Amino acid sequence: GIIDCELEICSCVHPGLPGESIHETDEEIHSLASDPPLPPIAPPLPPAILLSCPSPAKGRTLRLHWKELQDLPLLPRVTRFGAQTIWAGLEPVHLDTNRLKYLFESKTNSTIRTILKGHQVSEGEGIKQTCISLLGVKRSNIITIALSSLPAPHLLPPAIVSMDCCVLDREDLQKLQALVPSEEELCMIREAKSQSPHSPLGPAEYCLLTLGSIPHLSERLQLWAFTMDYDSLEGEIAEPLYKLKLAMEQLASNHTFRCILATVLAIGNFLNGCKARGFELSYLSKLSQVRDTHSRQPLLHHVCVLLLQLYPQSTDLYSDITAVTCVSKCDYIQVQTNLTQLESHCKTSWEQLQVLQRDAERGSCGGGAEIALRKQIPSFLKECEERLSVLRAVHRRVINRFHSFLLFLGYPRASVKETAPEDFCKTVSDFALEYRTTRQAILQQREREKERQGQKVTTTPSETTSQEYLEHYRLQEVLKTPEPVRRVDPALPRHRSKRANTPGTFVWSACVWWGIFEKVYCMLN
């Protein structure tokens, strides 16, 4: 009777629901007919009871397959973050359960029709949707590798439009410039997507289609790259110019460099029998090739010997002109090319900014992009123009100063403009390195000779002091030899009887020992 009552109540509460009819057999109908009449129908349940009753199919929702924390760990008494876990301090959130139930309702029991490649297939028959893959293997692999280190594709458009450096750095920007889709690729992907709207795109195709939705993608990336690379590009131009300026100052003020030039000039005038006022510095690289006819030592060796004799306070020169060595490794033709390219990039960035500003006025960009395009980038480009004008003036002045420095060194005017700074500094730097090596070899040879002479002095005394050393050695032997062990001359007669200690004998022996003591004391002092 209780089961029958519940069935009648459910039929009254949910009348006419599909799939809710009760199928009864003939035996059950016959038994019901033979049973006594049922009691009166109970009144309907209150609304609260109806809500608590689980509905047959509409109560099922999608499940989150997470790992639940059954028991929260106990924290130590003293922690940096508090006495409870983060879960214990969370505030309760009031949700609209009806809307969540509607949004995440499970539809596994209903029949879903999908259209895949023009054929109508039911879900129960097992749908195997193939991804749309249109790109070549090489292009697809490049995009897949780049996506492994980039944010999700759907996060790229807002970050690129607003030029958010917190999401994308310079390396990410360089990868995106290599992933810019062409018009042919976009048309091919859109056409395949229109033919099979229910088929998912491959990762590479979806990335290109997402990037293709950004207006003026290439211009945005180039403008953004210019704003991020300007400081490094400017440093590549300014640093070589500063080193060249410093190299000229080091050479002009170096005393050892002047002494070397004076010594070489004097040697050359003597050997040539002339009175030249100077020589080109390119000849410094040939000093190690000219050798004397007697000992076959290079001319550079003799120059170092003369400098050590005439100018003992001179240095090795190489350690004093470090900027010259740095300039010899630069390419100043490339510096001028980089300056010209940087000016053209700045001009192109202004044109790209105008295109993006017109696009932003039409309302196709977000608020973050409008702030970047209207305030930040225009002010940055104005500052770049001012800094480039200063950099151009600095470049012109430093090069003119180098030309005047060559004239100061005696170069003819015809060869001044043809001489590159890196070639001149390389000649001086290589000579300074050879000079230091030769100078160190001479100093080491002199130290070895001094050590040898010192050893000879200590082992072989001179003739004037040989007699003094001999006497000193004999006195030491006398003092060290004990009285009973002294040797007795066998030729002398031995007295068997003991002599009495007479006063004269005592005085004589005391005088002898006193004289010996004075000699030893004088020699030791």
Short mmCIF file of C-alpha atoms in Angstrom, two decimals:
data_model
loop_
_atom_site.label_atom_id
_atom_site.label_comp_id
_atom_site.label_asym_id
_atom_site.label_seq_id
_atom_site.Cartn_x
_atom_site.Cartn_y
_atom_site.Cartn_z
CA GLY A 1 0.00 0.00 0.00
CA ILE A 2 2.87 2.46 0.76
CA ILE A 3 4.53 1.86 -2.63
CA ASP A 4 1.20 2.33 -4.43
CA CYS A 5 0.64 5.61 -2.59
CA GLU A 6 4.08 6.91 -3.61
CA LEU A 7 3.45 5.99 -7.23
CA GLU A 8 0.11 7.80 -7.24
CA ILE A 9 1.68 10.86 -5.57
CA CYS A 10 4.46 10.97 -8.20
CA SER A 11 1.87 10.61 -10.99
CA CYS A 12 -0.08 13.51 -9.54
CA VAL A 13 2.96 15.73 -9.02
CA HIS A 14 4.53 15.07 -12.44
CA PRO A 15 1.67 14.36 -14.84
CA GLY A 16 2.45 13.67 -18.45
CA LEU A 17 6.25 13.55 -18.21
CA PRO A 18 7.87 11.54 -21.02
CA GLY A 19 9.40 8.32 -19.91
CA GLU A 20 7.37 8.35 -16.58
CA SER A 21 4.60 5.85 -17.50
CA ILE A 22 4.45 2.74 -15.34
CA HIS A 23 4.37 -0.52 -17.31
CA GLU A 24 2.46 -3.17 -15.45
CA THR A 25 2.01 -6.86 -16.26
CA ASP A 26 -1.31 -8.75 -16.40
CA GLU A 27 -0.66 -10.41 -13.07
CA GLU A 28 -0.12 -7.12 -11.33
CA ILE A 29 -3.39 -5.72 -12.78
CA HIS A 30 -5.34 -8.80 -11.68
CA SER A 31 -3.87 -8.57 -8.16
CA LEU A 32 -4.78 -4.91 -7.94
CA ALA A 33 -8.34 -5.62 -9.02
CA SER A 34 -8.75 -8.31 -6.36
CA ASP A 35 -7.29 -6.15 -3.54
CA PRO A 36 -9.57 -4.05 -1.34
CA PRO A 37 -10.13 -0.38 -2.33
CA LEU A 38 -7.26 2.02 -1.68
CA PRO A 39 -7.41 4.64 1.05
CA PRO A 40 -8.10 8.27 0.10
CA ILE A 41 -5.34 10.16 -1.70
CA ALA A 42 -3.04 12.10 0.56
CA PRO A 43 -2.74 15.87 0.14
CA PRO A 44 0.09 17.17 -2.10
CA LEU A 45 3.53 17.65 -0.56
CA PRO A 46 4.67 21.15 0.37
CA PRO A 47 7.03 22.98 -2.01
CA ALA A 48 10.08 22.41 0.21
CA ILE A 49 9.59 18.64 0.02
CA LEU A 50 9.15 18.83 -3.75
CA LEU A 51 12.47 20.66 -4.14
CA SER A 52 14.33 18.14 -2.03
CA CYS A 53 13.08 15.24 -4.14
CA PRO A 54 15.63 14.44 -6.88
CA SER A 55 14.18 14.86 -10.35
CA PRO A 56 14.70 11.92 -12.68
CA ALA A 57 16.91 13.36 -15.42
CA LYS A 58 17.08 17.05 -14.81
CA GLY A 59 18.93 16.73 -11.49
CA ARG A 60 22.12 15.41 -13.12
CA THR A 61 24.93 17.90 -13.88
CA LEU A 62 28.47 17.71 -15.11
CA ARG A 63 31.01 16.69 -12.50
CA LEU A 64 34.38 18.27 -11.78
CA HIS A 65 36.95 15.54 -11.58
CA TRP A 66 39.20 17.19 -9.03
CA LYS A 67 41.06 15.71 -6.10
CA GLU A 68 39.22 16.57 -2.92
CA LEU A 69 41.01 17.51 0.28
CA GLN A 70 39.41 15.24 2.85
CA ASP A 71 41.49 16.22 5.89
CA LEU A 72 43.23 19.57 6.03
CA PRO A 73 46.73 19.36 7.53
CA LEU A 74 47.40 20.78 10.96
CA LEU A 75 49.64 23.81 10.89
CA PRO A 76 52.33 24.51 13.46
CA ARG A 77 51.60 27.07 16.12
CA VAL A 78 53.88 29.74 14.68
CA THR A 79 53.78 30.26 10.91
CA ARG A 80 54.30 33.17 8.58
CA PHE A 81 50.83 32.86 7.06
CA GLY A 82 48.56 32.29 10.04
CA ALA A 83 47.21 29.58 12.29
CA GLN A 84 44.73 28.12 9.74
CA THR A 85 44.86 27.01 6.14
CA ILE A 86 43.64 29.22 3.33
CA TRP A 87 40.51 27.09 2.95
CA ALA A 88 39.44 27.70 6.53
CA GLY A 89 39.45 31.47 6.02
CA LEU A 90 37.46 31.62 2.76
CA GLU A 91 34.14 33.45 2.81
CA PRO A 92 30.98 31.63 1.70
CA VAL A 93 29.79 32.38 -1.84
CA HIS A 94 26.07 32.51 -2.69
CA LEU A 95 25.40 30.93 -6.07
CA ASP A 96 22.41 30.85 -8.39
CA THR A 97 21.98 27.07 -8.33
CA ASN A 98 19.14 27.06 -10.87
CA ARG A 99 21.26 28.81 -13.47
CA LEU A 100 24.24 26.54 -12.79
CA LYS A 101 21.99 23.51 -13.12
CA TYR A 102 20.70 24.83 -16.42
CA LEU A 103 24.15 25.65 -17.76
CA PHE A 104 25.85 22.42 -16.70
CA GLU A 105 23.00 19.99 -17.20
CA SER A 106 24.15 16.55 -18.26
CA LYS A 107 22.72 15.47 -21.62
CA THR A 108 24.15 11.99 -21.85
CA ASN A 109 20.71 10.36 -22.04
CA SER A 110 19.38 12.54 -24.84
CA THR A 111 20.02 12.00 -28.50
CA ILE A 112 22.36 14.52 -30.10
CA ARG A 113 22.53 14.98 -33.81
CA THR A 114 25.75 16.29 -35.29
CA ILE A 115 26.70 16.97 -38.86
CA LEU A 116 30.23 15.92 -39.74
CA LYS A 117 31.41 16.28 -43.32
CA GLY A 118 27.86 16.38 -44.69
CA HIS A 119 26.65 13.18 -42.94
CA GLN A 120 24.10 13.07 -40.10
CA VAL A 121 25.45 10.82 -37.32
CA SER A 122 24.01 10.13 -33.86
CA GLU A 123 26.22 10.38 -30.81
CA GLY A 124 25.55 6.79 -29.74
CA GLU A 125 27.17 5.48 -32.93
CA GLY A 126 30.58 6.81 -31.80
CA ILE A 127 31.69 10.06 -33.40
CA LYS A 128 35.32 10.37 -34.34
CA GLN A 129 35.90 13.99 -35.31
CA THR A 130 39.13 14.60 -37.22
CA CYS A 131 40.96 17.91 -36.86
CA ILE A 132 41.34 20.13 -39.88
CA SER A 133 45.04 20.13 -40.79
CA LEU A 134 45.97 22.12 -43.89
CA LEU A 135 49.48 23.41 -43.29
CA GLY A 136 52.67 21.68 -44.32
CA VAL A 137 54.61 19.54 -41.88
CA LYS A 138 57.51 22.00 -41.53
CA ARG A 139 55.27 25.03 -41.01
CA SER A 140 53.06 23.14 -38.57
CA ASN A 141 56.05 21.96 -36.53
CA ILE A 142 57.44 25.51 -36.30
CA ILE A 143 54.13 26.82 -35.00
CA THR A 144 53.71 23.94 -32.54
CA ILE A 145 57.20 24.46 -31.10
CA ALA A 146 56.57 28.20 -30.74
CA LEU A 147 53.22 27.59 -29.02
CA SER A 148 54.89 25.43 -26.37
CA SER A 149 56.52 28.55 -24.86
CA LEU A 150 53.78 31.09 -25.65
CA PRO A 151 50.55 31.78 -23.76
CA ALA A 152 47.31 30.18 -24.93
CA PRO A 153 46.24 31.39 -28.41
CA HIS A 154 43.06 33.04 -27.11
CA LEU A 155 45.20 35.20 -24.77
CA LEU A 156 47.41 36.54 -27.55
CA PRO A 157 45.04 39.07 -29.25
CA PRO A 158 44.36 41.24 -26.16
CA ALA A 159 48.04 41.19 -25.16
CA ILE A 160 49.19 42.19 -28.66
CA VAL A 161 46.58 44.91 -29.10
CA SER A 162 47.37 46.52 -25.73
CA MET A 163 51.14 45.80 -26.06
CA ASP A 164 51.27 44.24 -22.61
CA CYS A 165 54.92 43.50 -21.73
CA CYS A 166 53.81 41.53 -18.67
CA VAL A 167 52.30 38.82 -20.88
CA LEU A 168 54.76 38.80 -23.79
CA ASP A 169 58.48 39.56 -23.59
CA ARG A 170 60.99 40.23 -26.37
CA GLU A 171 61.61 36.55 -27.12
CA ASP A 172 57.88 35.89 -27.39
CA LEU A 173 57.54 38.85 -29.72
CA GLN A 174 60.28 37.51 -31.96
CA LYS A 175 58.50 34.15 -32.16
CA LEU A 176 55.20 35.84 -33.01
CA GLN A 177 56.84 37.76 -35.86
CA ALA A 178 57.79 34.40 -37.37
CA LEU A 179 54.17 33.15 -36.98
CA VAL A 180 52.43 35.99 -38.82
CA PRO A 181 49.99 34.24 -41.20
CA SER A 182 49.86 35.07 -44.88
CA GLU A 183 46.65 35.88 -46.74
CA GLU A 184 46.78 32.56 -48.57
CA GLU A 185 46.96 30.61 -45.30
CA LEU A 186 44.06 32.53 -43.79
CA CYS A 187 41.86 32.09 -46.88
CA MET A 188 42.60 28.36 -46.97
CA ILE A 189 41.78 27.89 -43.26
CA ARG A 190 38.57 29.95 -43.44
CA GLU A 191 37.36 28.07 -46.50
CA ALA A 192 37.98 24.68 -44.84
CA LYS A 193 36.23 25.88 -41.69
CA SER A 194 33.18 27.04 -43.65
CA GLN A 195 32.91 23.66 -45.36
CA SER A 196 33.18 21.75 -42.05
CA PRO A 197 31.93 24.08 -39.33
CA HIS A 198 31.64 21.33 -36.70
CA SER A 199 35.17 19.97 -37.20
CA PRO A 200 37.82 21.37 -34.85
CA LEU A 201 40.92 23.05 -36.22
CA GLY A 202 44.39 21.78 -35.56
CA PRO A 203 46.57 23.67 -33.04
CA ALA A 204 48.64 25.35 -35.76
CA GLU A 205 45.62 26.30 -37.87
CA TYR A 206 43.73 27.62 -34.83
CA CYS A 207 46.73 29.75 -33.83
CA LEU A 208 47.04 31.29 -37.30
CA LEU A 209 43.31 31.95 -37.48
CA THR A 210 43.42 33.64 -34.06
CA LEU A 211 46.38 35.81 -35.04
CA GLY A 212 44.71 36.64 -38.33
CA SER A 213 41.77 38.15 -36.47
CA ILE A 214 44.04 40.97 -35.13
CA PRO A 215 43.91 43.98 -37.47
CA HIS A 216 47.29 45.19 -38.75
CA LEU A 217 49.13 42.41 -36.94
CA SER A 218 52.48 42.91 -38.66
CA GLU A 219 52.49 46.68 -38.04
CA ARG A 220 51.66 46.19 -34.38
CA LEU A 221 54.45 43.69 -33.85
CA GLN A 222 57.01 45.86 -35.64
CA LEU A 223 56.04 48.96 -33.67
CA TRP A 224 56.13 47.03 -30.40
CA ALA A 225 59.53 45.53 -31.27
CA PHE A 226 60.93 49.00 -32.00
CA THR A 227 59.82 50.31 -28.60
CA MET A 228 61.49 47.34 -26.88
CA ASP A 229 64.72 47.33 -28.95
CA TYR A 230 65.45 51.03 -29.16
CA ASP A 231 67.65 51.22 -26.05
CA SER A 232 69.84 48.30 -27.13
CA LEU A 233 70.10 49.62 -30.71
CA GLU A 234 71.09 53.03 -29.42
CA GLY A 235 73.71 51.45 -27.16
CA GLU A 236 75.25 49.61 -30.12
CA ILE A 237 75.91 53.01 -31.70
CA ALA A 238 76.83 55.13 -28.69
CA GLU A 239 79.23 52.68 -27.02
CA PRO A 240 81.73 52.39 -29.95
CA LEU A 241 81.75 56.18 -30.30
CA TYR A 242 82.54 56.61 -26.62
CA LYS A 243 85.35 54.03 -26.83
CA LEU A 244 86.87 55.82 -29.83
CA LYS A 245 86.84 59.12 -27.95
CA LEU A 246 88.48 57.47 -24.93
CA ALA A 247 91.11 55.76 -27.11
CA MET A 248 92.22 59.07 -28.60
CA GLU A 249 92.55 60.59 -25.13
CA GLN A 250 94.60 57.63 -23.85
CA LEU A 251 97.05 57.75 -26.76
CA ALA A 252 97.45 61.52 -26.70
CA SER A 253 98.25 61.60 -22.98
CA ASN A 254 100.39 58.44 -22.71
CA HIS A 255 104.04 59.17 -21.84
CA THR A 256 105.36 55.73 -22.81
CA PHE A 257 103.87 56.04 -26.30
CA ARG A 258 105.71 59.33 -26.83
CA CYS A 259 108.97 57.81 -25.58
CA ILE A 260 108.66 54.91 -28.00
CA LEU A 261 108.06 57.23 -30.94
CA ALA A 262 111.04 59.36 -29.97
CA THR A 263 113.34 56.31 -29.61
CA VAL A 264 112.30 54.75 -32.91
CA LEU A 265 112.67 58.10 -34.67
CA ALA A 266 116.19 58.57 -33.28
CA ILE A 267 117.25 55.04 -34.30
CA GLY A 268 115.81 55.50 -37.78
CA ASN A 269 117.49 58.85 -38.33
CA PHE A 270 120.86 57.38 -37.28
CA LEU A 271 120.55 54.30 -39.47
CA ASN A 272 119.26 56.23 -42.49
CA GLY A 273 121.64 59.13 -42.03
CA CYS A 274 118.86 61.70 -42.22
CA LYS A 275 116.90 64.05 -40.04
CA ALA A 276 113.25 62.98 -40.52
CA ARG A 277 110.66 64.78 -38.42
CA GLY A 278 108.41 61.77 -38.05
CA PHE A 279 107.13 58.53 -39.60
CA GLU A 280 103.81 56.84 -40.23
CA LEU A 281 102.65 54.72 -37.33
CA SER A 282 101.99 51.78 -39.62
CA TYR A 283 105.77 51.12 -39.50
CA LEU A 284 105.46 50.12 -35.82
CA SER A 285 104.17 46.71 -36.90
CA LYS A 286 107.49 46.07 -38.77
CA LEU A 287 109.84 46.68 -35.84
CA SER A 288 109.76 42.99 -34.92
CA GLN A 289 110.76 42.01 -38.48
CA VAL A 290 113.98 44.08 -38.71
CA ARG A 291 116.96 42.28 -37.07
CA ASP A 292 120.52 43.30 -36.35
CA THR A 293 123.42 41.58 -38.13
CA HIS A 294 125.36 40.61 -35.01
CA SER A 295 123.01 38.87 -32.53
CA ARG A 296 119.98 38.60 -34.85
CA GLN A 297 117.80 40.34 -32.27
CA PRO A 298 114.78 42.26 -33.61
CA LEU A 299 114.80 46.05 -33.59
CA LEU A 300 111.91 46.01 -31.12
CA HIS A 301 114.19 44.27 -28.61
CA HIS A 302 116.74 47.07 -28.83
CA VAL A 303 113.99 49.68 -28.52
CA CYS A 304 112.81 48.05 -25.28
CA VAL A 305 116.38 47.93 -23.93
CA LEU A 306 116.89 51.61 -24.67
CA LEU A 307 113.58 52.58 -23.06
CA LEU A 308 114.43 50.62 -19.91
CA GLN A 309 117.75 52.45 -19.72
CA LEU A 310 116.62 55.96 -20.68
CA TYR A 311 113.09 55.91 -19.25
CA PRO A 312 112.95 53.49 -16.30
CA GLN A 313 109.55 54.85 -15.27
CA SER A 314 107.95 53.77 -18.57
CA THR A 315 105.17 51.15 -18.59
CA ASP A 316 104.30 48.24 -20.86
CA LEU A 317 101.91 50.52 -22.90
CA TYR A 318 99.36 47.74 -23.53
CA SER A 319 97.81 48.03 -20.09
CA ASP A 320 97.40 51.80 -20.50
CA ILE A 321 95.44 51.78 -23.77
CA THR A 322 92.62 49.32 -23.15
CA ALA A 323 90.16 51.50 -25.09
CA VAL A 324 92.37 51.23 -28.19
CA THR A 325 92.06 47.44 -28.02
CA CYS A 326 88.27 47.72 -27.76
CA VAL A 327 88.09 50.07 -30.76
CA SER A 328 90.11 47.62 -32.85
CA LYS A 329 87.28 45.09 -32.47
CA CYS A 330 84.50 47.47 -33.63
CA ASP A 331 83.20 48.12 -37.14
CA TYR A 332 82.50 51.82 -37.58
CA ILE A 333 81.04 51.41 -41.05
CA GLN A 334 78.43 49.17 -39.46
CA VAL A 335 77.93 51.79 -36.73
CA GLN A 336 77.03 54.38 -39.35
CA THR A 337 74.73 51.88 -41.09
CA ASN A 338 72.99 51.10 -37.78
CA LEU A 339 72.43 54.80 -37.16
CA THR A 340 70.83 55.24 -40.58
CA GLN A 341 68.64 52.16 -40.08
CA LEU A 342 67.56 53.35 -36.64
CA GLU A 343 66.44 56.68 -38.08
CA SER A 344 64.47 54.91 -40.81
CA HIS A 345 62.87 52.59 -38.22
CA CYS A 346 61.79 55.60 -36.21
CA LYS A 347 60.21 57.16 -39.28
CA THR A 348 58.46 53.89 -40.16
CA SER A 349 57.17 53.61 -36.59
CA TRP A 350 55.46 56.99 -36.93
CA GLU A 351 53.70 55.76 -40.08
CA GLN A 352 52.62 52.53 -38.37
CA LEU A 353 51.36 54.49 -35.38
CA GLN A 354 49.18 56.66 -37.62
CA VAL A 355 47.66 53.55 -39.20
CA LEU A 356 46.88 52.06 -35.79
CA GLN A 357 45.47 55.33 -34.49
CA ARG A 358 43.04 55.51 -37.42
CA ASP A 359 42.06 51.92 -36.70
CA ALA A 360 41.57 52.75 -33.00
CA GLU A 361 39.32 55.71 -33.86
CA ARG A 362 36.99 53.35 -35.69
CA GLY A 363 36.47 51.45 -32.43
CA SER A 364 38.11 48.16 -33.36
CA CYS A 365 40.58 48.29 -30.43
CA GLY A 366 40.05 48.11 -26.69
CA GLY A 367 40.65 50.68 -24.00
CA GLY A 368 44.15 49.49 -23.21
CA ALA A 369 45.18 49.82 -26.85
CA GLU A 370 43.79 53.36 -27.05
CA ILE A 371 45.84 54.44 -24.01
CA ALA A 372 49.01 52.95 -25.49
CA LEU A 373 48.41 54.42 -28.95
CA ARG A 374 47.38 57.90 -27.85
CA LYS A 375 49.69 58.61 -24.91
CA GLN A 376 52.58 56.21 -24.38
CA ILE A 377 53.85 55.45 -27.88
CA PRO A 378 53.64 59.01 -29.34
CA SER A 379 55.62 60.45 -26.43
CA PHE A 380 58.15 57.63 -26.73
CA LEU A 381 58.65 58.25 -30.46
CA LYS A 382 59.13 61.98 -29.88
CA GLU A 383 61.79 61.22 -27.32
CA CYS A 384 63.44 58.82 -29.78
CA GLU A 385 63.61 61.54 -32.43
CA GLU A 386 65.33 63.92 -30.03
CA ARG A 387 67.82 61.28 -28.91
CA LEU A 388 68.56 60.33 -32.51
CA SER A 389 69.34 63.93 -33.44
CA VAL A 390 71.77 64.11 -30.52
CA LEU A 391 73.29 60.76 -31.48
CA ARG A 392 73.79 61.92 -35.07
CA ALA A 393 75.62 65.04 -33.84
CA VAL A 394 77.80 62.96 -31.51
CA HIS A 395 78.72 60.60 -34.34
CA ARG A 396 79.71 63.49 -36.61
CA ARG A 397 81.84 65.16 -33.93
CA VAL A 398 83.65 61.99 -32.87
CA ILE A 399 84.57 61.09 -36.46
CA ASN A 400 85.80 64.65 -37.10
CA ARG A 401 87.86 64.47 -33.92
CA PHE A 402 89.42 61.23 -35.10
CA HIS A 403 90.40 62.85 -38.39
CA SER A 404 92.03 65.73 -36.52
CA PHE A 405 93.79 63.20 -34.27
CA LEU A 406 95.32 61.54 -37.33
CA LEU A 407 96.54 64.95 -38.48
CA PHE A 408 98.03 65.42 -35.01
CA LEU A 409 99.95 62.16 -35.48
CA GLY A 410 101.35 63.40 -38.80
CA TYR A 411 99.11 61.56 -41.28
CA PRO A 412 98.73 63.35 -44.63
CA ARG A 413 95.36 64.90 -45.37
CA ALA A 414 94.82 62.65 -48.37
CA SER A 415 94.92 59.47 -46.25
CA VAL A 416 92.99 60.78 -43.24
CA LYS A 417 89.49 60.06 -44.55
CA GLU A 418 90.59 56.70 -45.96
CA THR A 419 91.91 55.45 -42.62
CA ALA A 420 89.28 53.57 -40.63
CA PRO A 421 89.37 53.90 -36.83
CA GLU A 422 89.41 50.14 -36.30
CA ASP A 423 92.39 49.65 -38.66
CA PHE A 424 94.45 52.38 -37.01
CA CYS A 425 93.69 51.11 -33.49
CA LYS A 426 94.43 47.53 -34.46
CA THR A 427 97.91 48.54 -35.64
CA VAL A 428 98.65 50.36 -32.38
CA SER A 429 97.12 47.60 -30.22
CA ASP A 430 99.10 44.81 -31.91
CA PHE A 431 102.33 46.78 -31.56
CA ALA A 432 101.60 47.47 -27.87
CA LEU A 433 101.05 43.76 -27.25
CA GLU A 434 104.36 42.85 -28.95
CA TYR A 435 106.13 45.58 -26.99
CA ARG A 436 104.77 44.26 -23.68
CA THR A 437 105.80 40.69 -24.52
CA THR A 438 109.34 41.73 -25.47
CA ARG A 439 109.70 43.97 -22.43
CA GLN A 440 108.61 41.20 -20.07
CA ALA A 441 111.08 38.76 -21.67
CA ILE A 442 113.96 41.25 -21.14
CA LEU A 443 113.02 41.86 -17.51
CA GLN A 444 112.78 38.14 -16.80
CA GLN A 445 116.20 37.55 -18.38
CA ARG A 446 117.72 40.25 -16.20
CA GLU A 447 116.22 38.73 -13.07
CA ARG A 448 117.68 35.33 -13.91
CA GLU A 449 121.12 36.87 -14.45
CA LYS A 450 120.93 38.62 -11.07
CA GLU A 451 120.06 35.34 -9.37
CA ARG A 452 123.03 33.61 -11.00
CA GLN A 453 125.42 36.37 -9.95
CA GLY A 454 124.12 36.24 -6.39
CA GLN A 455 124.75 32.51 -6.21
CA LYS A 456 128.36 32.95 -7.39
CA VAL A 457 129.01 35.62 -4.77
CA THR A 458 127.78 33.42 -1.91
CA THR A 459 129.70 30.29 -2.98
CA THR A 460 133.12 31.79 -3.99
CA PRO A 461 134.52 34.49 -1.63
CA SER A 462 136.94 37.10 -2.98
CA GLU A 463 140.72 37.06 -2.39
CA THR A 464 140.62 39.93 0.07
CA THR A 465 138.27 38.17 2.43
CA SER A 466 139.59 34.61 2.04
CA GLN A 467 142.15 34.99 4.87
CA GLU A 468 139.54 36.38 7.26
CA TYR A 469 137.16 33.51 6.52
CA LEU A 470 140.00 31.02 7.13
CA GLU A 471 140.89 32.51 10.51
CA HIS A 472 137.27 32.65 11.52
CA TYR A 473 136.87 28.98 10.62
CA ARG A 474 139.89 27.96 12.67
CA LEU A 475 138.71 29.89 15.72
CA GLN A 476 135.31 28.24 15.53
CA GLU A 477 136.98 24.82 15.42
CA VAL A 478 139.07 25.66 18.49
CA LEU A 479 136.05 26.82 20.46
CA LYS A 480 133.96 23.81 19.51
CA THR A 481 136.60 21.19 20.29
CA PRO A 482 136.29 19.96 23.96
CA GLU A 483 139.38 19.91 26.23
CA PRO A 484 139.85 16.09 26.61
CA VAL A 485 139.46 15.47 22.87
CA ARG A 486 142.11 17.90 21.77
CA ARG A 487 144.87 16.41 19.73
CA VAL A 488 148.38 16.21 21.29
CA ASP A 489 151.51 16.47 19.25
CA PRO A 490 153.37 13.14 19.69
CA ALA A 491 156.74 14.79 18.99
CA LEU A 492 156.57 16.84 22.16
CA PRO A 493 157.61 15.22 25.50
CA ARG A 494 154.85 14.44 27.89
CA HIS A 495 155.17 15.40 31.59
CA ARG A 496 153.84 12.67 33.82
CA SER A 497 154.05 14.68 37.00
CA LYS A 498 151.44 17.31 37.70
CA ARG A 499 152.64 20.83 37.90
CA ALA A 500 151.57 23.10 40.66
CA ASN A 501 149.40 26.02 39.65
CA THR A 502 151.81 28.81 39.94
CA PRO A 503 150.60 32.39 39.71
CA GLY A 504 152.66 33.08 36.60
CA THR A 505 151.14 30.14 34.74
CA PHE A 506 147.59 31.20 35.54
CA VAL A 507 148.20 34.78 34.40
CA TRP A 508 149.75 33.60 31.12
CA SER A 509 146.83 31.25 30.27
CA ALA A 510 144.29 33.94 31.14
CA CYS A 511 145.97 36.38 28.78
CA VAL A 512 145.95 33.83 25.96
CA TRP A 513 142.25 33.09 26.33
CA TRP A 514 141.42 36.77 26.61
CA GLY A 515 143.18 37.48 23.33
CA ILE A 516 141.32 34.66 21.61
CA PHE A 517 138.03 35.95 22.95
CA GLU A 518 138.71 39.47 21.62
CA LYS A 519 139.50 38.17 18.13
CA VAL A 520 136.34 36.07 18.03
CA TYR A 521 134.23 38.97 19.25
CA CYS A 522 135.67 41.35 16.65
CA MET A 523 135.10 38.90 13.82
CA LEU A 524 131.55 38.16 14.85
CA ASN A 525 130.72 41.86 15.00
#
